[in-house]
Coordinates of C-alpha atoms and ligand atoms in Angstrom, one line a residue:
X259 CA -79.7 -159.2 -3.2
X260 CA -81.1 -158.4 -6.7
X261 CA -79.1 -158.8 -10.1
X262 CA -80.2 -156.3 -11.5
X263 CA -80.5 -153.4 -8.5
X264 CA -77.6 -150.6 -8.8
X265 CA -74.3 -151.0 -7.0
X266 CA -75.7 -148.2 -4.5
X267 CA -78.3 -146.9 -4.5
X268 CA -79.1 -143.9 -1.5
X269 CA -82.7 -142.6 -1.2
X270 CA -83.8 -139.2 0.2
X271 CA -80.4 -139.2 2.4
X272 CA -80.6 -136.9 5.3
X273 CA -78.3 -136.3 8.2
X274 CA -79.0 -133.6 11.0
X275 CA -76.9 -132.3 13.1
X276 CA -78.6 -131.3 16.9
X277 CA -77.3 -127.5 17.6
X278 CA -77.4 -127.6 21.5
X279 CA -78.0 -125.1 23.9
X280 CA -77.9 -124.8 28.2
X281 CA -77.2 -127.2 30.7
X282 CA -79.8 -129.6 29.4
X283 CA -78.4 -129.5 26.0
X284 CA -81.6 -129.2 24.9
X285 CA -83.0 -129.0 20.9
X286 CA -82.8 -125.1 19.4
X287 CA -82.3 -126.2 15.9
X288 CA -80.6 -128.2 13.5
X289 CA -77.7 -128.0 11.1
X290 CA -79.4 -129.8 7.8
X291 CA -75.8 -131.1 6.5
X292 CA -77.4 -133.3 4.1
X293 CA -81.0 -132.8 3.2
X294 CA -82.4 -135.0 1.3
X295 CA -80.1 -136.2 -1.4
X296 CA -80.6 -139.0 -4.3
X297 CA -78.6 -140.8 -6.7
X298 CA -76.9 -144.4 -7.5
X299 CA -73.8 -145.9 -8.8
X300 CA -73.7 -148.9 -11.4
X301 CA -70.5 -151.2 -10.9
X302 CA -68.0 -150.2 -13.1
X303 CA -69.4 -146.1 -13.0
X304 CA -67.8 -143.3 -11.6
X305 CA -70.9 -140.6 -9.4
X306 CA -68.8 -137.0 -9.1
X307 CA -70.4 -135.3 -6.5
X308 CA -69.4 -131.6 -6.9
X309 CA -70.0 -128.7 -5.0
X310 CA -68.8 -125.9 -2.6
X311 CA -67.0 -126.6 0.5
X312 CA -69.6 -126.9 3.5
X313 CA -72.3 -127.9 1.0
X314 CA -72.7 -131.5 2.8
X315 CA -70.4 -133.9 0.3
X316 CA -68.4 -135.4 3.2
X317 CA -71.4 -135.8 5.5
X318 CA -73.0 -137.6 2.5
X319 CA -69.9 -140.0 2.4
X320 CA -70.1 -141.0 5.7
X321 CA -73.3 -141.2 6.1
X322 CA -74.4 -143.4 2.7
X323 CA -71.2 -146.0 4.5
X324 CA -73.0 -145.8 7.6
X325 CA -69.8 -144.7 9.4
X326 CA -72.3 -141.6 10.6
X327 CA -76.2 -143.0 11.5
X328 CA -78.1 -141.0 8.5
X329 CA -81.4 -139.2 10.3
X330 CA -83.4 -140.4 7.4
X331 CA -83.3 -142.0 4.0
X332 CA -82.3 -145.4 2.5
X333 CA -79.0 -146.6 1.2
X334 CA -79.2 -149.9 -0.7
X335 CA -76.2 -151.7 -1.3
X336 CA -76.9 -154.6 -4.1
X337 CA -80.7 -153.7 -3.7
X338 CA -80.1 -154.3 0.4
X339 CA -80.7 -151.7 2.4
X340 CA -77.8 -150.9 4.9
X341 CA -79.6 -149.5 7.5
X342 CA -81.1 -153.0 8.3
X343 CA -78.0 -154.7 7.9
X344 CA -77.1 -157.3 11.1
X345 CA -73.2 -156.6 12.7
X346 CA -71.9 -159.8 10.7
X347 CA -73.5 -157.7 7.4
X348 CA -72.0 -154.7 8.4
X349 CA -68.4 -156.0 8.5
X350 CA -68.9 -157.6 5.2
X351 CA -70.8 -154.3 3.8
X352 CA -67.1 -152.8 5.8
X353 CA -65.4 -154.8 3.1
X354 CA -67.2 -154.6 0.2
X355 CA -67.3 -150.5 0.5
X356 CA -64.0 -148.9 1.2
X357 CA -63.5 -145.0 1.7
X358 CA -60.6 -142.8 0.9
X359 CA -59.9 -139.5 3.2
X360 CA -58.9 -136.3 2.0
X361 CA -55.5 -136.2 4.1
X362 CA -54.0 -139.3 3.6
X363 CA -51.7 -138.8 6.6
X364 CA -54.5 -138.8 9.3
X365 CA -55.2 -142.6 7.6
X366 CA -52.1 -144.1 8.8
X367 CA -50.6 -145.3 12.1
X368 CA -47.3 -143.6 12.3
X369 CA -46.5 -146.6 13.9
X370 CA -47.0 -149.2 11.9
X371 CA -44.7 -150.1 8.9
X372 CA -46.7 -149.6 5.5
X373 CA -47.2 -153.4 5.1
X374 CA -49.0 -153.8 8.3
X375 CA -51.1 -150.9 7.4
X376 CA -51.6 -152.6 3.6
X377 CA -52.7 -155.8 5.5
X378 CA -54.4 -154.6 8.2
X379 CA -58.0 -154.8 6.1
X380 CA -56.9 -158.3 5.2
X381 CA -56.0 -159.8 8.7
X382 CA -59.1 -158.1 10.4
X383 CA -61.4 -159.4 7.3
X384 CA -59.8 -162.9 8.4
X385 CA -57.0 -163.3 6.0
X386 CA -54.4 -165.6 9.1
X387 CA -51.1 -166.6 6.9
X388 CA -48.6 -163.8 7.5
X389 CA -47.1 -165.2 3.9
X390 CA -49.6 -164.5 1.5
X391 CA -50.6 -161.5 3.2
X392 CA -47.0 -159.7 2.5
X393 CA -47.1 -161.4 -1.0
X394 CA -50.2 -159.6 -1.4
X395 CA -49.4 -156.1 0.0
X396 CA -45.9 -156.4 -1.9
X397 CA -48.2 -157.1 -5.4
X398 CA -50.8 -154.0 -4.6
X399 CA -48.0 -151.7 -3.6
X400 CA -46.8 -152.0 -7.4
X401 CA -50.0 -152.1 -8.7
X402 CA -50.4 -148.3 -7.0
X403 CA -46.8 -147.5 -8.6
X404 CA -44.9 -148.2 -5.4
X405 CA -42.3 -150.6 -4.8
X406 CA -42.9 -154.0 -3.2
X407 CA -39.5 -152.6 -1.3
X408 CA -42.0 -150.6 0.7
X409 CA -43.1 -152.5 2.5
X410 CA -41.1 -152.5 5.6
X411 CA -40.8 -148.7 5.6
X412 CA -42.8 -146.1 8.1
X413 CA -45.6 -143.6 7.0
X414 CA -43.1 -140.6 7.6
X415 CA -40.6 -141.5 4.8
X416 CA -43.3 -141.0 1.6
X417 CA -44.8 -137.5 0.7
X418 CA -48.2 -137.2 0.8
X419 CA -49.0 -138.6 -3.0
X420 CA -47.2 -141.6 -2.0
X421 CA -49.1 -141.5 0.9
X422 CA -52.5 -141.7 -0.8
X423 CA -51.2 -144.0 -3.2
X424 CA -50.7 -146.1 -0.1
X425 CA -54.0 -145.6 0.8
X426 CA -55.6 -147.0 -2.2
X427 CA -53.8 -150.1 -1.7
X428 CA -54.9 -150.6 1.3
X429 CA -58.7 -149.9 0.4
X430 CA -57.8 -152.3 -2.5
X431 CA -56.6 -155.2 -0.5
X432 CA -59.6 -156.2 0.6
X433 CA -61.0 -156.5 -3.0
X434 CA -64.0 -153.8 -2.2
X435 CA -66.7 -153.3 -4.8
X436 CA -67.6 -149.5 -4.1
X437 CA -64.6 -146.8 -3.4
X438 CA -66.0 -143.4 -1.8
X439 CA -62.9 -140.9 -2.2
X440 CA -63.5 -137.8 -0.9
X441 CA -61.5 -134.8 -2.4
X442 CA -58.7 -137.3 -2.5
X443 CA -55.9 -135.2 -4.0
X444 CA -57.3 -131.6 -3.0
X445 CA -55.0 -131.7 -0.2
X446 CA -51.7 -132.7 -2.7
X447 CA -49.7 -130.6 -4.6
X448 CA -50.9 -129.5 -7.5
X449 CA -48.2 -131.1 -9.5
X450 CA -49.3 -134.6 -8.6
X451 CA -53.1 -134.6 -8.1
X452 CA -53.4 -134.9 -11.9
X453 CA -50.9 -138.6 -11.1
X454 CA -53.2 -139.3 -8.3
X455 CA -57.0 -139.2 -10.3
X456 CA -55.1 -141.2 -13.3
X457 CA -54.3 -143.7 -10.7
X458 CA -57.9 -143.8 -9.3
X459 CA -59.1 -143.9 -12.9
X460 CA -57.0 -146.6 -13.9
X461 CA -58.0 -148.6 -10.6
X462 CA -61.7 -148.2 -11.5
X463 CA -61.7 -150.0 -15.1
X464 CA -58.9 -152.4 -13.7
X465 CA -61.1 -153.8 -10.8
X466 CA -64.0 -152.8 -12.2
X467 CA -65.3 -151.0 -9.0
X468 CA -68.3 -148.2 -7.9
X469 CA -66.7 -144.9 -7.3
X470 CA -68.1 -142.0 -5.9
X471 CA -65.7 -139.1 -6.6
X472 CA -66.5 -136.1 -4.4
X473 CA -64.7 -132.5 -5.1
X474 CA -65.6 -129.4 -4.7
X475 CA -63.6 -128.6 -8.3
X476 CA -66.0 -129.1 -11.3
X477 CA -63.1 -129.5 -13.6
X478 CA -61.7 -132.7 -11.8
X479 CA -64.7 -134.0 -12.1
X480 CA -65.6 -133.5 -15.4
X481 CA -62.0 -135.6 -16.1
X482 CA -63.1 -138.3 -14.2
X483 CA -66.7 -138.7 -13.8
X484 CA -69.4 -140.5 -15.8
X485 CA -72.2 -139.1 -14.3
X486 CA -72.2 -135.9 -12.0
X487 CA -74.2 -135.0 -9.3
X488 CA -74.1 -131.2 -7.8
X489 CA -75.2 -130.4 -4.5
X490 CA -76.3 -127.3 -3.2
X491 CA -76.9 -126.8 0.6
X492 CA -77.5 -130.4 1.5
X493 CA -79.5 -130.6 -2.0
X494 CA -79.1 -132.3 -5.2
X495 CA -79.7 -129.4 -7.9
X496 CA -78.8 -130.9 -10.8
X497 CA -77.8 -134.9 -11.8
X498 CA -77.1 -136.6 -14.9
X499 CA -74.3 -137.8 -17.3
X500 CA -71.0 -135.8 -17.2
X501 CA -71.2 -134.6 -20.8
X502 CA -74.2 -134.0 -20.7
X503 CA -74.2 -131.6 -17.6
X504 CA -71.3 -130.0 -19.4
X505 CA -72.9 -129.7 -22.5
X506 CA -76.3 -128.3 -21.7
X507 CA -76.4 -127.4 -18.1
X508 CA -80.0 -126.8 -16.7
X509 CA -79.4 -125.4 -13.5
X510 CA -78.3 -121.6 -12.8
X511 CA -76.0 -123.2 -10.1
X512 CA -74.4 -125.5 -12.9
X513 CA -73.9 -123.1 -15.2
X514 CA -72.4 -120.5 -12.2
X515 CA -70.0 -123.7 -11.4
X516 CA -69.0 -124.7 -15.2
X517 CA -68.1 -121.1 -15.6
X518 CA -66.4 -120.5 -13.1
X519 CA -64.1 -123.2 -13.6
X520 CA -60.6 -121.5 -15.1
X521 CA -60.6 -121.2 -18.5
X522 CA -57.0 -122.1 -21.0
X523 CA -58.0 -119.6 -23.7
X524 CA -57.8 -115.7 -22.5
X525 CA -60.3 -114.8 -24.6
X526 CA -63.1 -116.9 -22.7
X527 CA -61.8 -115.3 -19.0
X528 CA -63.4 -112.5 -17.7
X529 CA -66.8 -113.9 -19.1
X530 CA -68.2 -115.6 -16.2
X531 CA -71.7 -114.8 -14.5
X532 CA -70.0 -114.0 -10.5
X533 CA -72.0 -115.6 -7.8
X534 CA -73.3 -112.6 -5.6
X535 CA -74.2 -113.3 -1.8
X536 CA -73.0 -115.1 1.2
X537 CA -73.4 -119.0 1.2
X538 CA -76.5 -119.2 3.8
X539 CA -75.8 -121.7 7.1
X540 CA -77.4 -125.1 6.3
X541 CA -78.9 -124.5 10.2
X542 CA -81.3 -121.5 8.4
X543 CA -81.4 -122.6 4.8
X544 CA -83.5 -120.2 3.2
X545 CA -87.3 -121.0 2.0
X546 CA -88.2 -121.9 -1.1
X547 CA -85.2 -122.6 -3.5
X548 CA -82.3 -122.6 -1.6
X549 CA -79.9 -121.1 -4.3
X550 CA -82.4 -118.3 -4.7
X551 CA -80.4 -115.9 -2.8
X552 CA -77.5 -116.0 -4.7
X553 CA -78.9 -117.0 -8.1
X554 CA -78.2 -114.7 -11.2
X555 CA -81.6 -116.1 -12.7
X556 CA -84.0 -115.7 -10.3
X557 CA -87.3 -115.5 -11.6
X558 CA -88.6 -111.4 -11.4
X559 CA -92.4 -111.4 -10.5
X560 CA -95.4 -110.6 -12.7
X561 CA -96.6 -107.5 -13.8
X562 CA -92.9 -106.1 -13.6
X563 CA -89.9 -105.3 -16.0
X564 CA -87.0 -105.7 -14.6
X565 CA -83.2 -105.8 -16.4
X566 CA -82.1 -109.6 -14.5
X567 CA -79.0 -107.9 -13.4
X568 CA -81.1 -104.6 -11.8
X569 CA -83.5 -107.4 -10.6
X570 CA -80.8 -109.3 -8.8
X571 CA -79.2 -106.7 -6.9
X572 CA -82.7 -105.9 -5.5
X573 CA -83.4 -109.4 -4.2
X574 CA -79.7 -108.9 -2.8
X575 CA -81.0 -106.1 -0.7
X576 CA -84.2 -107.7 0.2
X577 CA -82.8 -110.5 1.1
X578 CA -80.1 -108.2 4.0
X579 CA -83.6 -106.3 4.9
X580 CA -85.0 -109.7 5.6
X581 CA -82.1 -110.8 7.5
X582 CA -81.8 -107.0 9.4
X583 CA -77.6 -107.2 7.9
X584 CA -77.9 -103.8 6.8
X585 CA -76.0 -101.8 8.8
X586 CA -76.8 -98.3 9.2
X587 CA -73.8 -96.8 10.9
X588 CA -71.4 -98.6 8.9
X589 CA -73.2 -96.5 5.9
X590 CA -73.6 -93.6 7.8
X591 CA -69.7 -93.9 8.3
X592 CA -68.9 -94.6 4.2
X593 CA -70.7 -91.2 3.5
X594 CA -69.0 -89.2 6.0
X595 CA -65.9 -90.5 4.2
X596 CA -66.9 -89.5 0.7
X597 CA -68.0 -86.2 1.4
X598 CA -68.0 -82.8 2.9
X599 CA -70.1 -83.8 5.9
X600 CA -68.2 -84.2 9.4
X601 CA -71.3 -84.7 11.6
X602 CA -73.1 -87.9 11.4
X603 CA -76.4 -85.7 12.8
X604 CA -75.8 -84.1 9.1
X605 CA -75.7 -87.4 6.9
X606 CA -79.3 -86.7 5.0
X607 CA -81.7 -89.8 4.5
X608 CA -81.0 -89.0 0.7
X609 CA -77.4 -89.7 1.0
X610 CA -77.7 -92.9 2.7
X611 CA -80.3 -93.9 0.3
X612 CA -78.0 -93.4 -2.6
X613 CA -74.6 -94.8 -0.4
X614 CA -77.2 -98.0 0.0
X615 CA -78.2 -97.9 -3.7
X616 CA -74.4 -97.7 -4.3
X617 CA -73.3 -100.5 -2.1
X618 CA -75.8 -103.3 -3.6
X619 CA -75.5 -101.6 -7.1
X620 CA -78.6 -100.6 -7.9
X621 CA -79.0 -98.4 -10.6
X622 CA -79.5 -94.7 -9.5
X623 CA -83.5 -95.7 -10.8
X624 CA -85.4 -98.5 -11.9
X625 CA -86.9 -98.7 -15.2
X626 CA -90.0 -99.8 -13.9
X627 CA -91.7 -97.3 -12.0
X628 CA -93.4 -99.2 -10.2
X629 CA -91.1 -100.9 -8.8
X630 CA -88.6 -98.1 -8.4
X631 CA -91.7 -96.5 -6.3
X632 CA -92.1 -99.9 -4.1
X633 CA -88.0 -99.8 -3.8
X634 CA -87.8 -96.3 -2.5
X635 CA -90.1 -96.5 -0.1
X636 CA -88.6 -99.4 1.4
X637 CA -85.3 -97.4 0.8
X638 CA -86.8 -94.9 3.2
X639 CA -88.2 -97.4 5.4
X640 CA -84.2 -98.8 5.9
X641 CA -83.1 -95.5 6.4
X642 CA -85.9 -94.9 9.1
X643 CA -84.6 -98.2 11.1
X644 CA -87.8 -99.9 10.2
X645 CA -86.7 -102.9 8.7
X646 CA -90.0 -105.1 9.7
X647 CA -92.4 -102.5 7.1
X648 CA -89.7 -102.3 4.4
X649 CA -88.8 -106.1 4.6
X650 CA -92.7 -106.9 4.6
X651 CA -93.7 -104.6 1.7
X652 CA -90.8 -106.0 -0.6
X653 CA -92.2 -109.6 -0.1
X654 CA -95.3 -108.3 -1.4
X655 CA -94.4 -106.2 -4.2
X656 CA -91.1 -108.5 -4.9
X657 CA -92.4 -111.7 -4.3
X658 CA -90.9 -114.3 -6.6
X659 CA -91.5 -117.8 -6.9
X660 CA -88.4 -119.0 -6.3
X661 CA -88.8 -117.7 -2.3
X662 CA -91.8 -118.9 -1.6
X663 CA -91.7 -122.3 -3.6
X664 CA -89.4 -125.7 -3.0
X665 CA -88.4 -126.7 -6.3
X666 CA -89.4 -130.0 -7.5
X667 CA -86.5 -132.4 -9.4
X668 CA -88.2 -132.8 -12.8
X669 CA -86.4 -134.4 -16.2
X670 CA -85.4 -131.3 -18.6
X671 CA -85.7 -131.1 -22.0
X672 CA -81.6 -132.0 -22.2
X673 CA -82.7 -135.3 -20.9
X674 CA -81.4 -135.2 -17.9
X675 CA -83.0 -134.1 -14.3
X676 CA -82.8 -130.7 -12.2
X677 CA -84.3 -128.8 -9.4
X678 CA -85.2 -125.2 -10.4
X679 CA -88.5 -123.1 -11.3
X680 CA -87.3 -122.5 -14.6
X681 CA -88.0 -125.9 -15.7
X682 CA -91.8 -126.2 -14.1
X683 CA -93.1 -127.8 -17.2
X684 CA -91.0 -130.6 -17.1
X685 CA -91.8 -134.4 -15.6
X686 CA -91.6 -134.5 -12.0
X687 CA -88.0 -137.3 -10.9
X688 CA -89.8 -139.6 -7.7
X689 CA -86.7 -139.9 -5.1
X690 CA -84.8 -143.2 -6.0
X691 CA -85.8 -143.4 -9.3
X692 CA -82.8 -143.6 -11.2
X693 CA -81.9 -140.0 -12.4
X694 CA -78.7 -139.8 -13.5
X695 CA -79.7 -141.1 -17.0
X696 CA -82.0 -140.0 -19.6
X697 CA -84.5 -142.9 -20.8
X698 CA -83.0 -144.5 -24.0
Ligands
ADP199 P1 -68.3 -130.5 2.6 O1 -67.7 -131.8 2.7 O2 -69.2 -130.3 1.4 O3 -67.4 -129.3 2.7 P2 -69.5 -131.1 5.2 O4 -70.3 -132.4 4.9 O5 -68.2 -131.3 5.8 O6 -69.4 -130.3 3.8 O7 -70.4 -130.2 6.1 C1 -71.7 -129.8 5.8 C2 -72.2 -128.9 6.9 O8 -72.4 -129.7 8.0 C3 -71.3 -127.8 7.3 O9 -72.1 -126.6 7.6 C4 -70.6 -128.3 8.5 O10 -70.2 -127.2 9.3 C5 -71.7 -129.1 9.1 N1 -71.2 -130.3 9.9 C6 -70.4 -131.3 9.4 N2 -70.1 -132.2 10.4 C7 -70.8 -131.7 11.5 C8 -70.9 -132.2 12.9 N3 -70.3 -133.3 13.3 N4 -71.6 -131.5 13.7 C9 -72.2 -130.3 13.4 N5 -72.2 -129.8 12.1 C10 -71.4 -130.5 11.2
MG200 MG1 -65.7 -132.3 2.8

């Protein structure tokens, strides 16, 4: 144990998932849930680990509490890494590091009265006097804004806030350091999460306790957070202090996130850059940045001048020639529909063409001609079912860095650290350093 090391501390996290095939259930790939992920939580601090749903957050909880094996990484609890720990460690790290589920009523035994569920930690952690235990489940019942009445009563007579309220008395009880909540009132009504994150709020400066808030809603965490970590595809794109992030965010994913969280004046809606693009499988991520698929600022190559907007649809439809998702009679279909032709032996290669141009909005042509030449051949080449020649001569003539390099996480100008090409300049962020602040 070291004094000064970080509450927690994780380290290149990963945690593969086997996708198997046949009767020997052999290897074909993996599902890279979490990929690679860094941060640490002070006592006292609140991590917000943000994101979309399937992006790897509740794989990262369980795995950084080792309820899950991680394939790779280090998680080091008091500067102790938990992946060495000894059974009698474990059950104390058990203690120490107490998680809270998203459905709080999958976390109780329907048969057990609340109070035995309270005590449960307590009596398993070695806590023998029946006694003190109920006087302590009665005092943390009230302490969560439930009645010390309560305690005789059965999971099915509370709503689900109460429920989780529950809940947090029970991971209180056994005095835990470290809380790892994971979307803890997305699955509440929305007229009590706000009671629900006060609570947790008020719990963390009252017992002075680690907490790593995960939610896929950048507004809750921006409430409740200190410093804010968002993950992209079992990646870590962007960390540093809330405000900050807020303030001055330095990832395109960020800033897609922050504005696309609803806004209270009217005259701010309607503003925000829309995420274009599928969210890719974490089994195929694709090369290079992962977000560059989707991302509004992907980087246009040399030698070209592109309007971003123009630029972006194009990588849209590289990326669907790449991936063969184009689908030809589908189109041929739409421009039967919209116009005068009946037979699909009549649809002309220009009209499909333009129905394609249409469909990824692409402007009718580029500004660049250059590029509009590379684009309608490979128009042509789609058209002509021969996805392999179009798809290899727009890697050439489209190639941008963000495809065909990994990102490194560098410290940005704002001071704190992200994971994008645009900041290339900046100083590169060693995995486990601590990152989520700037140096002063
Ligand atoms: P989040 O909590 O951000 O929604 P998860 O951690 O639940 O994301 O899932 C991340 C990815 O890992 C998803 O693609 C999910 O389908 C996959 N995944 C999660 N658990 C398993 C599992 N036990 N086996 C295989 N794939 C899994
Ligand atoms: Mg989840």
């Amino acid at each position: 144990m070291s004094a000064d090391a970080p509450l927690l501390e994780v380290r290149n996290l990963k945690k593969h998932y086997p996708i198997q095939r046949g009767i020997f259930g052999g290897e074909v790939g993996r599902i890279r849930a979490v990929d690679g992920v860094s941060f640490s939580v002070e006592r006292g601090e609140t991590l917000g680990l943000v994101g979309e749903s399937g992006c790897g957050k509740s794989t990262a909880a369980t795995t950084m509490l080792r309820l899950e094996e991680p394939t790779d990484g280090d998680v080091l609890f008091d500067g102790v890494d938990i992946t060495e720990y000894d059974d009698r460690e474990l059950k104390r790290f058990r203690r120490r590091a107490q998680m809270i589920f998203q459905d709080p009523t999958s976390s109780f035994d329907p048969r057990m009265s609340i109070g035995e569920s309270v005590a449960e930690p307590l009596r398993i952690h070695g806590m023998s006097d029946g006694n003190r235990r109920r006087a302590i489940v009665k005092d943390l019942l009230e302490r969560v804004g439930m009645s010390g009445d309560d305690i005789d009563r059965y999971p099915h007579e509370f709503s689900g806030g109460q429920k989780q309220r529950i809940a947090l008395a029970r991971a209180l009880s056994v005095n835990p350091d470290l809380i790892v909540a994971d979307e803890p009132a997305s699955a509440l009504d929305v007229s009590i999460q706000a009671d629900i994150l006060q609570l947790i709020s008020d719990l963390q400066e009252e017992f002075g306790l680690g907490v790593v808030f995960i939610s896929h809603d950048l507004g809750v965490i921006r409430d409740i957070a200190d410093n804010v970590a968002v993950m992209y595809l079992g990646e870590i794109v962007e960390t540093g202090p809330t405000e900050q992030v807020f303030d001055s965010p330095q990832h395109p994913y960020t800033r897609a996130l922050i504005d696309s969280i609803p806004s209270p004046n009217p005259r701010e809606r309607g503003m925000a850059v829309e995420l274009t693009g599928d969210v890719p499988s974490p089994a195929n991520p694709p090369s290079g940045c992962r977000f560059h698929t989707r991302c509004p600022e992907v980087i246009q190559p040399e030698g070209y001048d592109f309007e971003q907007s123009a630029w972006r649809s194009v990588m849209n439809f590289r990326t669907k020639v790449t991936t063969r998702q184009i689908d030809l009679d589908g189109i041929r279909e739409f421009v039967i529909a919209e116009t005068d032709v009946t037979d699909p032996e009549d649809v002309t290669h220009d009209q499909m063409v333009d129905a394609i141009r249409s469909d990824f909005d692409i402007p009718d042509t580029l500004s660049d001609p250059e590029a509009e030449s590379v684009l309608s051949d490979a128009l042509e080449r789609v058209v002509r079912d021969e996805f392999d020649e179009a798809s290899a001569s727009l890697a050439e003539a489209f190639e941008t860095v963000c495809a065909t390099d990994s990102p490194d996480m560098v410290r940005t100008e704002a001071g704190h650290s992200a994971s994008c090409h645009l900041h290339d300049q900046s100083v590169e962020v060693e995995p486990g350093e601590r990152i989520a602040q700037s140096d002063d």
